[in-house]
mmCIF file of C-alpha atoms in Angstrom:
data_model
loop_
_atom_site.group_PDB
_atom_site.id
_atom_site.type_symbol
_atom_site.label_atom_id
_atom_site.label_comp_id
_atom_site.label_asym_id
_atom_site.label_seq_id
_atom_site.Cartn_x
_atom_site.Cartn_y
_atom_site.Cartn_z
ATOM 1 C CA MET A 1 -37.873 -54.857 -42.807
ATOM 2 C CA ASP A 2 -36.923 -57.676 -40.438
ATOM 3 C CA SER A 3 -39.299 -60.561 -41.066
ATOM 4 C CA ARG A 4 -38.506 -62.255 -37.747
ATOM 5 C CA LEU A 5 -41.101 -62.207 -34.987
ATOM 6 C CA GLN A 6 -39.829 -59.664 -32.443
ATOM 7 C CA THR A 7 -40.672 -61.281 -29.111
ATOM 8 C CA TYR A 8 -40.536 -60.036 -25.523
ATOM 9 C CA VAL A 9 -40.421 -62.633 -22.737
ATOM 10 C CA VAL A 10 -41.653 -62.119 -19.171
ATOM 11 C CA GLU A 11 -40.302 -65.016 -17.100
ATOM 12 C CA ASP A 12 -38.534 -64.834 -13.739
ATOM 13 C CA ASN A 13 -36.980 -68.311 -13.775
ATOM 14 C CA PRO A 14 -33.597 -67.965 -15.565
ATOM 15 C CA THR A 15 -33.429 -71.643 -16.589
ATOM 16 C CA ILE A 16 -36.929 -71.665 -18.076
ATOM 17 C CA ARG A 17 -36.316 -68.305 -19.752
ATOM 18 C CA GLU A 18 -33.007 -69.354 -21.332
ATOM 19 C CA ASN A 19 -34.449 -72.663 -22.548
ATOM 20 C CA LEU A 20 -37.531 -70.932 -23.939
ATOM 21 C CA ILE A 21 -35.495 -68.299 -25.763
ATOM 22 C CA GLY A 22 -33.170 -70.943 -27.200
ATOM 23 C CA THR A 23 -36.067 -73.084 -28.347
ATOM 24 C CA LEU A 24 -37.969 -70.212 -29.964
ATOM 25 C CA GLU A 25 -34.926 -68.779 -31.732
ATOM 26 C CA GLU A 26 -33.871 -72.224 -32.995
ATOM 27 C CA LEU A 27 -37.249 -73.589 -34.087
ATOM 28 C CA THR A 28 -39.149 -70.485 -35.167
ATOM 29 C CA CYS A 29 -38.462 -67.244 -37.014
ATOM 30 C CA THR A 30 -38.258 -65.425 -33.682
ATOM 31 C CA THR A 31 -35.850 -62.885 -32.253
ATOM 32 C CA VAL A 32 -36.159 -62.205 -28.536
ATOM 33 C CA VAL A 33 -35.773 -58.446 -28.150
ATOM 34 C CA GLY A 34 -35.771 -58.407 -24.356
ATOM 35 C CA PHE A 35 -37.050 -59.936 -21.159
ATOM 36 C CA ALA A 36 -38.285 -59.004 -17.712
ATOM 37 C CA GLU A 37 -38.538 -60.776 -14.376
ATOM 38 C CA THR A 38 -40.979 -58.348 -12.731
ATOM 39 C CA GLU A 39 -44.320 -56.788 -13.592
ATOM 40 C CA GLN A 40 -43.062 -53.205 -13.428
ATOM 41 C CA HIS A 41 -40.017 -53.821 -15.619
ATOM 42 C CA ALA A 42 -42.191 -55.529 -18.231
ATOM 43 C CA ARG A 43 -44.840 -52.805 -18.174
ATOM 44 C CA ASP A 44 -42.186 -50.101 -18.539
ATOM 45 C CA TRP A 45 -40.388 -51.853 -21.401
ATOM 46 C CA LEU A 46 -43.549 -52.679 -23.333
ATOM 47 C CA HIS A 47 -44.747 -49.089 -22.982
ATOM 48 C CA ASP A 48 -41.394 -47.493 -23.857
ATOM 49 C CA HIS A 49 -40.852 -49.811 -26.848
ATOM 50 C CA ALA A 50 -44.433 -49.972 -28.094
ATOM 51 C CA ASP A 51 -43.371 -50.208 -31.760
ATOM 52 C CA GLU A 52 -40.569 -52.730 -31.242
ATOM 53 C CA TRP A 53 -42.391 -55.985 -30.526
ATOM 54 C CA HIS A 54 -44.846 -58.313 -32.228
ATOM 55 C CA LEU A 55 -45.336 -60.898 -29.480
ATOM 56 C CA ALA A 56 -45.183 -60.828 -25.685
ATOM 57 C CA ILE A 57 -44.961 -64.131 -23.816
ATOM 58 C CA VAL A 58 -45.996 -63.612 -20.193
ATOM 59 C CA ASP A 59 -45.725 -65.833 -17.124
ATOM 60 C CA LEU A 60 -48.334 -65.038 -14.480
ATOM 61 C CA PHE A 61 -46.327 -65.570 -11.291
ATOM 62 C CA LEU A 62 -43.274 -63.318 -11.075
ATOM 63 C CA LYS A 63 -40.642 -62.260 -8.531
ATOM 64 C CA GLN A 64 -42.523 -59.003 -8.071
ATOM 65 C CA GLY A 65 -46.007 -58.215 -9.239
ATOM 66 C CA SER A 66 -48.161 -60.364 -11.470
ATOM 67 C CA GLY A 67 -48.447 -61.223 -15.116
ATOM 68 C CA LEU A 68 -52.104 -60.201 -14.866
ATOM 69 C CA GLY A 69 -50.987 -56.578 -14.459
ATOM 70 C CA ILE A 70 -48.936 -56.906 -17.637
ATOM 71 C CA LEU A 71 -51.904 -58.367 -19.489
ATOM 72 C CA GLN A 72 -54.021 -55.444 -18.342
ATOM 73 C CA ALA A 73 -51.380 -52.992 -19.585
ATOM 74 C CA CYS A 74 -51.277 -54.759 -22.963
ATOM 75 C CA GLN A 75 -54.989 -54.325 -23.607
ATOM 76 C CA SER A 76 -54.189 -51.119 -25.516
ATOM 77 C CA ARG A 77 -51.597 -52.782 -27.787
ATOM 78 C CA LYS A 78 -51.611 -52.357 -31.550
ATOM 79 C CA PRO A 79 -53.875 -54.737 -33.516
ATOM 80 C CA GLY A 80 -50.981 -56.783 -34.946
ATOM 81 C CA GLN A 81 -49.317 -57.311 -31.572
ATOM 82 C CA LYS A 82 -50.051 -60.605 -29.831
ATOM 83 C CA VAL A 83 -49.897 -61.475 -26.146
ATOM 84 C CA VAL A 84 -49.801 -65.049 -24.882
ATOM 85 C CA VAL A 85 -49.519 -66.541 -21.424
ATOM 86 C CA LEU A 86 -47.105 -69.365 -20.623
ATOM 87 C CA SER A 87 -47.822 -70.659 -17.137
ATOM 88 C CA ASN A 88 -47.718 -73.706 -14.899
ATOM 89 C CA TYR A 89 -51.225 -72.700 -13.822
ATOM 90 C CA ALA A 90 -53.187 -72.811 -17.071
ATOM 91 C CA THR A 91 -56.391 -73.820 -15.273
ATOM 92 C CA PRO A 92 -59.834 -73.153 -16.745
ATOM 93 C CA ASP A 93 -60.223 -70.181 -14.361
ATOM 94 C CA ILE A 94 -56.863 -68.705 -15.383
ATOM 95 C CA ARG A 95 -57.702 -69.203 -19.053
ATOM 96 C CA ARG A 96 -61.013 -67.375 -18.514
ATOM 97 C CA ARG A 97 -59.302 -64.481 -16.715
ATOM 98 C CA CYS A 98 -56.707 -64.216 -19.474
ATOM 99 C CA ALA A 99 -59.459 -64.161 -22.112
ATOM 100 C CA GLU A 100 -61.051 -61.234 -20.252
ATOM 101 C CA PHE A 101 -57.783 -59.340 -20.790
ATOM 102 C CA GLY A 102 -57.817 -60.118 -24.516
ATOM 103 C CA VAL A 103 -54.948 -62.604 -24.447
ATOM 104 C CA ASP A 104 -54.443 -64.351 -27.784
ATOM 105 C CA ALA A 105 -53.581 -67.763 -26.286
ATOM 106 C CA VAL A 106 -52.691 -69.532 -23.038
ATOM 107 C CA PHE A 107 -50.121 -72.330 -22.951
ATOM 108 C CA ASP A 108 -49.248 -74.694 -20.105
ATOM 109 C CA LYS A 109 -45.486 -74.872 -19.483
ATOM 110 C CA SER A 110 -45.646 -78.564 -18.681
ATOM 111 C CA ASN A 111 -47.322 -79.862 -21.824
ATOM 112 C CA GLU A 112 -48.042 -77.148 -24.402
ATOM 113 C CA ILE A 113 -44.599 -75.905 -25.464
ATOM 114 C CA ASP A 114 -45.076 -77.491 -28.901
ATOM 115 C CA ALA A 115 -48.326 -75.551 -29.270
ATOM 116 C CA LEU A 116 -46.488 -72.327 -28.354
ATOM 117 C CA VAL A 117 -43.830 -73.087 -30.977
ATOM 118 C CA ASP A 118 -46.579 -73.700 -33.563
ATOM 119 C CA PHE A 119 -48.245 -70.413 -32.575
ATOM 120 C CA CYS A 120 -44.945 -68.545 -33.075
ATOM 121 C CA ILE A 121 -44.396 -70.175 -36.465
ATOM 122 C CA ARG A 122 -47.894 -69.093 -37.570
ATOM 123 C CA GLN A 123 -47.355 -65.545 -36.296
ATOM 124 C CA ALA A 124 -43.991 -65.243 -38.060
ATOM 125 C CA ALA A 125 -45.566 -66.484 -41.308
ATOM 126 C CA ALA A 126 -48.410 -63.984 -40.956
ATOM 127 C CA LEU A 127 -45.874 -61.210 -40.335
ATOM 128 C CA ARG A 128 -43.922 -62.090 -43.494
ATOM 129 C CA SER A 129 -47.090 -62.134 -45.607
ATOM 130 C CA ALA A 130 -48.591 -58.920 -44.188
ATOM 131 C CA PRO A 131 -48.430 -55.888 -46.476
ATOM 132 C CA GLY A 132 -46.508 -52.912 -45.085
ATOM 133 C CA ASP A 133 -45.506 -52.691 -41.437
ATOM 134 C CA ALA A 134 -46.926 -55.276 -39.066
#
């Protein structure tokens, strides 16, 4: 079993996405298994690959659609799967809305990347220590 955190990224800015993927794969036990730039593409992939991811990192403002629609679609995820939001708009209202969708954490792109990295490290460690399939 692969002990790396299988992560799906929803981010429409190529520079941010590439930097995020590089950072996560370098600093954490993470493998990015795919990405999307639109709500529909992300919803389709997450549904069609329901057993192939442990973590979804979702931006709220996308080229088409909204990250909120993705969060809604992820409400029926498996118990071990985590969904976090990475946004420039991590306001108290956005954090409250995300909590209503059962999001595991919300991180601000401008000043909480280290906290996201720490979250990924903790999730990868939990995955490695979990008995059986995570």
